[in-house]
Short mmCIF file of C-alpha atoms in Angstrom, two decimals:
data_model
loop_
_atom_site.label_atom_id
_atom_site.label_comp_id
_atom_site.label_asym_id
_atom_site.label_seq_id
_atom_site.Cartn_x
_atom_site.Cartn_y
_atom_site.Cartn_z
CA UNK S 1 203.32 90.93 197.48
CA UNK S 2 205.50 92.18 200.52
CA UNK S 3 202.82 90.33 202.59
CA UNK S 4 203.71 86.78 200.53
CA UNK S 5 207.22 87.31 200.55
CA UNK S 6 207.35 87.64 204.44
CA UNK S 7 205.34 84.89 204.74
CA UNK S 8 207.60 82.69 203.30
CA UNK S 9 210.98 84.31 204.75
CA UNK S 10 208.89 83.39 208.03
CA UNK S 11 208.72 79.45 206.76
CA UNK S 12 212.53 79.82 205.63
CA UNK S 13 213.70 81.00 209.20
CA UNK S 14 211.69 78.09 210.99
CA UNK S 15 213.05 75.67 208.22
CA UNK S 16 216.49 77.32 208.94
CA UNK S 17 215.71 76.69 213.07
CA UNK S 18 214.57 73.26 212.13
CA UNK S 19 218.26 72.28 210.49
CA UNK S 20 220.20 73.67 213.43
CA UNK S 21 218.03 71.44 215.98
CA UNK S 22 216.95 68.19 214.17
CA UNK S 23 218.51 65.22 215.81
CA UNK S 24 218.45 63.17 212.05
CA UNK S 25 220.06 64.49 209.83
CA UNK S 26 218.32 63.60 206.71
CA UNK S 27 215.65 65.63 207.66
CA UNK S 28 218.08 68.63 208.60
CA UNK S 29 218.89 68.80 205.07
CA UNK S 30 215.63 68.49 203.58
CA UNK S 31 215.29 71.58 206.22
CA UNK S 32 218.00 73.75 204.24
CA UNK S 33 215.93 72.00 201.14
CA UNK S 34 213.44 74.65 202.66
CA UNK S 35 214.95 76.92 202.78
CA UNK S 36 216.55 77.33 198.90
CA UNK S 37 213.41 76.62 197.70
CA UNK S 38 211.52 79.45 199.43
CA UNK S 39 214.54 81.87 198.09
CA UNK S 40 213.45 80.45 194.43
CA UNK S 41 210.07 81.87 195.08
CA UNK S 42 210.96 85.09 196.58
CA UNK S 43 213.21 85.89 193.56
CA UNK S 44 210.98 85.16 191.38
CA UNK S 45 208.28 87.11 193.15
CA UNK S 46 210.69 89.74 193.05
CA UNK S 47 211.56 89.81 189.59
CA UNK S 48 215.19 88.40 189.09
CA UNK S 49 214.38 84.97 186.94
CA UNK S 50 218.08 84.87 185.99
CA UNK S 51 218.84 84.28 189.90
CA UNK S 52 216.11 81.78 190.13
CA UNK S 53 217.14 79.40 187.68
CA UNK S 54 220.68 79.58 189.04
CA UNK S 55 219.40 78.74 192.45
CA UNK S 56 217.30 76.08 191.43
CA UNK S 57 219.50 74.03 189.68
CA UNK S 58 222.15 74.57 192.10
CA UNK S 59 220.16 73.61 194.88
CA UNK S 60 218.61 70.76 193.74
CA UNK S 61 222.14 69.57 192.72
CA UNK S 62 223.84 70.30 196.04
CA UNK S 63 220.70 68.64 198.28
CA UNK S 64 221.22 65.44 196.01
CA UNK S 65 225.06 65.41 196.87
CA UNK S 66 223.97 65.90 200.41
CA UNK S 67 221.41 63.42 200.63
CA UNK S 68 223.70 61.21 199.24
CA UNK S 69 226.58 61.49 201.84
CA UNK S 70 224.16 61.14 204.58
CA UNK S 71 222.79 58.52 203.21
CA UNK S 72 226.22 56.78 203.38
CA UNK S 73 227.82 58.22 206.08
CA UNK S 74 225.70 58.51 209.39
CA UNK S 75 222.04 59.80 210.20
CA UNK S 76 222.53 60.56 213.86
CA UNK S 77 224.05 63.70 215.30
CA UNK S 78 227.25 63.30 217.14
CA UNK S 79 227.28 64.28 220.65
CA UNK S 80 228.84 67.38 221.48
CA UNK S 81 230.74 67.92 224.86
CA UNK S 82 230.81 71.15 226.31
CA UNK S 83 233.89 71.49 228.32
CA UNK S 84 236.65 74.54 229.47
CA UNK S 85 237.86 74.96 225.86
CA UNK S 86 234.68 75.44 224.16
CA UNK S 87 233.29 78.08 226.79
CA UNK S 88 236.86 80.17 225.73
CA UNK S 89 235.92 79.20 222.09
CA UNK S 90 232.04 80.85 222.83
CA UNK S 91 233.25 83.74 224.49
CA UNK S 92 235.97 84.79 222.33
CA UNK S 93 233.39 84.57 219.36
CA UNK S 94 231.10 86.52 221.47
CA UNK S 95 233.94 89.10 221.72
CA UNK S 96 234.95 89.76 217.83
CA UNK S 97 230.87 89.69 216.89
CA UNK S 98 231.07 92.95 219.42
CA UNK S 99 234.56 94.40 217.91
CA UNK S 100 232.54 94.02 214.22
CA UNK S 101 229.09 95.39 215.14
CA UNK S 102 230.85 98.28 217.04
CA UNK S 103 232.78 98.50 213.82
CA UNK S 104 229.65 98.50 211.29
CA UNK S 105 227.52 100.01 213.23
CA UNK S 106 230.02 102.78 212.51
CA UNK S 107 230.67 102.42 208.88
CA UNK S 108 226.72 102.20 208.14
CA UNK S 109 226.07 105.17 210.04
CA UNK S 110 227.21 107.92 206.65
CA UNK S 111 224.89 105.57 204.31
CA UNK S 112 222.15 106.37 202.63
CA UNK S 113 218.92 104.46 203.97
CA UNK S 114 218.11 101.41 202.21
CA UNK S 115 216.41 101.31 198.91
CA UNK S 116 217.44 105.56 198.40
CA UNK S 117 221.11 104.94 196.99
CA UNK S 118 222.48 107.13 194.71
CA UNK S 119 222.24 105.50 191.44
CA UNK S 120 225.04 107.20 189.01
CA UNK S 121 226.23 103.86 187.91
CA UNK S 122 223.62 101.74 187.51
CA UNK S 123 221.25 104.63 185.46
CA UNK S 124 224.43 104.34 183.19
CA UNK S 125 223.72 100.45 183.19
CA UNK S 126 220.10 100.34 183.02
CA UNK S 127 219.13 103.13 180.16
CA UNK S 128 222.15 102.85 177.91
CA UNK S 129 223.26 98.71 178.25
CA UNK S 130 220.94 97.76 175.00
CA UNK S 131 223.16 100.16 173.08
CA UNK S 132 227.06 99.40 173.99
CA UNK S 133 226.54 95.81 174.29
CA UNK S 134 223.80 94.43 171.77
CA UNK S 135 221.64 92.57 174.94
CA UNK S 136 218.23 92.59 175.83
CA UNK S 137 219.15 90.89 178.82
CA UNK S 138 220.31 93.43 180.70
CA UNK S 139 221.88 90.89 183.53
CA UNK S 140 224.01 89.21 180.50
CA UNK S 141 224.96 92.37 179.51
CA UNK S 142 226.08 93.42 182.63
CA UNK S 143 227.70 90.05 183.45
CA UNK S 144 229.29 89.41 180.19
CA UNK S 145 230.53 93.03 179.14
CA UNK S 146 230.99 95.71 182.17
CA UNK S 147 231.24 93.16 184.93
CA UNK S 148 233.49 90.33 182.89
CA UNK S 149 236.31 90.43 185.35
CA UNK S 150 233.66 89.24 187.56
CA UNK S 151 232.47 86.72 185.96
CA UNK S 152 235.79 85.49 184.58
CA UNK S 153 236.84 85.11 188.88
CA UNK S 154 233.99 83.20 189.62
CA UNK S 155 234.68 80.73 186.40
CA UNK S 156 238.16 80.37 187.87
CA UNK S 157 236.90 79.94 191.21
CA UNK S 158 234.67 76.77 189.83
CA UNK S 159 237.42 75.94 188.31
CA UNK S 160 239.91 75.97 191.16
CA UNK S 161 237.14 74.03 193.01
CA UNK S 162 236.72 71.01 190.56
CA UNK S 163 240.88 71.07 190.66
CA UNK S 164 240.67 70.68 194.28
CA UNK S 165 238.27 67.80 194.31
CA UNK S 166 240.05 66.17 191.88
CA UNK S 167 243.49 66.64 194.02
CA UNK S 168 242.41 66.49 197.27
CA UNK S 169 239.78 63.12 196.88
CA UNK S 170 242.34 60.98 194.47
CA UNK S 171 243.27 57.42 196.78
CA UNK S 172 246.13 56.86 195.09
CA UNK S 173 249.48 58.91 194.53
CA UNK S 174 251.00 58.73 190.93
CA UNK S 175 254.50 57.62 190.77
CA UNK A 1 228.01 52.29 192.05
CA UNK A 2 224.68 50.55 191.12
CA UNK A 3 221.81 51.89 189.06
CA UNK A 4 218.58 52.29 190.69
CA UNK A 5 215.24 50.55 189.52
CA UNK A 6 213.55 50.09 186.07
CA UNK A 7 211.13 53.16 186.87
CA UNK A 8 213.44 55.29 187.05
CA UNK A 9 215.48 54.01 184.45
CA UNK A 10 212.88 54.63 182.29
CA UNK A 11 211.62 58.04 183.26
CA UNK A 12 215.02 58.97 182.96
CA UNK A 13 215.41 58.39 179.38
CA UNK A 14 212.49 59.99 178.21
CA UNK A 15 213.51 63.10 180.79
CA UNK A 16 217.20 63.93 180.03
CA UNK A 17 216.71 64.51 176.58
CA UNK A 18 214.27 67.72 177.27
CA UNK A 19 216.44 68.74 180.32
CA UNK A 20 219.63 68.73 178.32
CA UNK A 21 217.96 70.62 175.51
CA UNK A 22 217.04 73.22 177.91
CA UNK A 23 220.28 73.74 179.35
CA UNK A 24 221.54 74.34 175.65
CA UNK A 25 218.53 76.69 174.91
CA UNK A 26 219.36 79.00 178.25
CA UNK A 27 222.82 79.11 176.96
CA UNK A 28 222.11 79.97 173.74
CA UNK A 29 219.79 82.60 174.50
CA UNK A 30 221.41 83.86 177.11
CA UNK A 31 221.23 87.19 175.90
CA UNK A 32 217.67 87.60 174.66
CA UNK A 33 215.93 85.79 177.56
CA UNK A 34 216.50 84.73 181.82
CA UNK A 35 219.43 83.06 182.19
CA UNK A 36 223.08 82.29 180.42
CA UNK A 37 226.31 80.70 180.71
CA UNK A 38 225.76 79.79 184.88
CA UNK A 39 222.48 78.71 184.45
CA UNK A 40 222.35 76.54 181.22
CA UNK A 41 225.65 75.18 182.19
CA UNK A 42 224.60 73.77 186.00
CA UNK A 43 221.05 72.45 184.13
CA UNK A 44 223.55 70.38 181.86
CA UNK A 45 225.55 69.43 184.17
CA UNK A 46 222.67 68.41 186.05
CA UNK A 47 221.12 66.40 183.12
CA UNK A 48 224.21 64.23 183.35
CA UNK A 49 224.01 63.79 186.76
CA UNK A 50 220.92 62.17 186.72
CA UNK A 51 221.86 59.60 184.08
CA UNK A 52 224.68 59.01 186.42
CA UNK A 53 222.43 58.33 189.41
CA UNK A 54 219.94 56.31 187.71
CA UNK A 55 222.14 54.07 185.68
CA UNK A 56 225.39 53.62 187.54
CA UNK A 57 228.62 52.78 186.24
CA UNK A 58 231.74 51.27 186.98
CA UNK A 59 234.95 52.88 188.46
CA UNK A 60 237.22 52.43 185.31
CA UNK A 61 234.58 54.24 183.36
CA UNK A 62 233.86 56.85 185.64
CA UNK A 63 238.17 57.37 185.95
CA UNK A 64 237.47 57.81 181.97
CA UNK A 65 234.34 59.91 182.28
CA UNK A 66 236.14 62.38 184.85
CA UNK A 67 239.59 62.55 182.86
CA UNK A 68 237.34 63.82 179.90
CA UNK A 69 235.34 66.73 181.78
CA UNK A 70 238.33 67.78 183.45
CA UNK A 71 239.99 68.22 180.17
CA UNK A 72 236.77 70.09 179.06
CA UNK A 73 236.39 72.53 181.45
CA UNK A 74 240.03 73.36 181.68
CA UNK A 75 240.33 73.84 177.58
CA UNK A 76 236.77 76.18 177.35
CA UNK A 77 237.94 78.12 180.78
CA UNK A 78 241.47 78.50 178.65
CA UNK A 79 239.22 80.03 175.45
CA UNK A 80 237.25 82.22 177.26
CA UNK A 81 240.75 83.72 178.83
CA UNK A 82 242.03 83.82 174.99
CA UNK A 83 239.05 85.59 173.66
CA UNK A 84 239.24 88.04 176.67
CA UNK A 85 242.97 88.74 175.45
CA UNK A 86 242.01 88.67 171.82
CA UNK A 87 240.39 91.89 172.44
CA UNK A 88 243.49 92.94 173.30
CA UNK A 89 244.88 93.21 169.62
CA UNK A 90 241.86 94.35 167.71
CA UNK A 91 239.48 97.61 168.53
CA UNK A 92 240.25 99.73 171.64
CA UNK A 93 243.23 97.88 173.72
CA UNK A 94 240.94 97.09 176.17
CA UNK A 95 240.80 93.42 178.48
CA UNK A 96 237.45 92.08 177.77
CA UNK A 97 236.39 94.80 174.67
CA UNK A 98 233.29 93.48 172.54
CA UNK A 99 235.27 93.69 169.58
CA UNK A 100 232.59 91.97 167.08
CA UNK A 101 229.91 93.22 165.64
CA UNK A 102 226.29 94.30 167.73
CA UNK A 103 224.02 93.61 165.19
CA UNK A 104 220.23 94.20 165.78
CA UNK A 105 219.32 93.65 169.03
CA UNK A 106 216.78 90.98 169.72
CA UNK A 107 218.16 88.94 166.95
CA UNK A 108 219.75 85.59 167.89
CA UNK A 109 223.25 86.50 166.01
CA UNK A 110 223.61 89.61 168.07
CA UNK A 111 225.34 91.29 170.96
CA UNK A 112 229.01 90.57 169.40
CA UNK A 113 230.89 88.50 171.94
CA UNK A 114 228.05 87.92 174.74
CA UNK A 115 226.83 84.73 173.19
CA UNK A 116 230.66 83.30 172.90
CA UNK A 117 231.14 83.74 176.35
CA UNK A 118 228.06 82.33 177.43
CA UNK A 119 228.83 79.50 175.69
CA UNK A 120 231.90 78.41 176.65
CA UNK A 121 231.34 80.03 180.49
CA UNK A 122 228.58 77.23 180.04
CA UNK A 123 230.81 74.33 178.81
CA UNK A 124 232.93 75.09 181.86
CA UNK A 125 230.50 75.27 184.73
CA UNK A 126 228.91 72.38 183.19
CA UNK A 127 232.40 70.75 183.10
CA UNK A 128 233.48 72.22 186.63
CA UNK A 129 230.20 70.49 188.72
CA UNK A 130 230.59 67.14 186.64
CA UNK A 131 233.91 66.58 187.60
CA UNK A 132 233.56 67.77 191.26
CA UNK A 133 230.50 65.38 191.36
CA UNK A 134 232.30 62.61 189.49
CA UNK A 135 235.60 63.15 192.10
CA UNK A 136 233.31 62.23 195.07
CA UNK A 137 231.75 59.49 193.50
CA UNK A 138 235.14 57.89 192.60
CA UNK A 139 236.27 58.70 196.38
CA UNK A 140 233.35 56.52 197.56
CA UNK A 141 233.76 53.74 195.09
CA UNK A 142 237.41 53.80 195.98
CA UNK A 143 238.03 53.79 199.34
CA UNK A 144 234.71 51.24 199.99
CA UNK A 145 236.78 48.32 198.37
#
């Protein structure tokens, strides 16, 4: 189990490598194709089918959309310069990922270690969901009834998106 | 934009049927089995997508196609923000409260509001990706000629 899931976070990371390096880039995205695909397997080896159909429609529909622009746009990498403003770019990136590990590094110090959380909440969720909301499924209960303010944001937030596309991509102005 | 050949024509119509189906089955039972409103409504939306991509259409019926969804998603995204405030008049005065009825669990009429919401959460993400999908297509079409 653990063994299998490695394995394939192994083949995700060189998939992941493969994207960043490929000189075409059709087969840079059918690289990140690797990688959602091998996330669809871990969560389903791990138990969470809800998250798996989610990511494997959504995938499949955003490395169609993908394929498609490169497909019309260009296949070949642009060439990137490296001159003076880039190396001030690097090292002031180089600077803030110190300032936030320092910073983490701090905050994750008073946790408890992974996997040994205290679970007050989510004992709430898990052994008494089936009786204030009415769902088996646990994750719709969850989603729909003590975590609907969450769900309602990300609704908006497709929302907002689709309003975007519509605003941003239109040719012509209406008078 | 153009259709693609009669292969895929063809294996499209006998495949959107089932796929489309599906979508409305993981809405439907979104809370007795895997999946729900996200889920069912992003297979849907993906069902029309790929009648899109195999058939092809013109712009004026793709303007058409997108004024429709748009309308969709913004009315069911509306609903679901009137049935949260619904809640707000009967049963405790609370902003999302399952007002209706539980009824047994593991029936399909159960769980009170949690099958409302998924469907109309899935009318809207199902509306949201076809009209972002539909924008870009209209872009390309557009500014090609």
């Amino acid at each position: 189990m653990e063994l299998t899931i490695s394995i394939i976070l192994g083949f995700m990371i060189i998939g992941a490598i493969y994207a960043l390096h490929a000189k075409d880039l059709l087969s840079a995205v059918i690289a990140m194709g690797f990688v959602g695909y091998g996330l669809v397997i871990c969560f389903l080896l791990l138990k969470a089918p809800d998250l798996a159909i989610v990511q494997i429609v959504v995938e499949t529909i955003t490395l169609v959309i993908m394929v498609a622009v490169v497909l019309d746009s260009t296949r070949k990498e642009l060439e990137v310069s490296f001159d003076r403003r880039s190396l001030l770019t690097t090292i002031a990136g180089f600077i803030i990922f110190a300032g936030l590990f320092y910073f983490f590094y701090g905050a994750i110090q008073n946790l408890d270690p992974l996997g040994m959380h205290s679970l007050r909440m989510a004992e709430t969720y898990v052994y008494g969901a089936v009786e204030k909301t009415g769902s088996i499924n646990l994750v719709t209960g969850v989603l729909f009834d003590f975590r609907a303010y969450d769900t309602l944001g990300e609704a908006v937030i497709l929302y907002t998106a689709a309003l975007g596309a519509l605003t941003l991509l239109r040719m012509k102005g209406k008078k | 934009m153009e259709g693609m050949s009669t292969i895929v024509k063809k294996v499209t119509q006998l495949m959107v049927g089932p796929v489309f189906l599906y979508g409305i089955y993981i809405i439907l039972h979104g809370h007795l089995t895997p999946g729900g409103g996200f889920a069912g409504g992003a297979i849907i939306a993906g069902a029309f997508i790929l009648l899109l991509l195999a058939f092809g259409n013109n712009v004026i019926n793709l303007k058409k196609e997108v004024a429709g969804s748009s309308n969709t998603e913004s009315i069911a995204i509306l609903i679901v923000v009137v049935m949260a405030l619904m809640s707000l008049l009967f049963g405790a005065k609370v902003f999302f409260f399952n007002f209706l009825p539980k009824g047994e669990p593991g029936e399909l009429l159960s769980a009170g509001m949690i099958p409302l919401y998924n469907i109309f959460i899935g009318i809207e993400v199902a509306g949201a990706i076809l009209t972002i999908f539909l924008s870009l297509v209209i872009f390309k079409e557009e500014s090609s000629k």
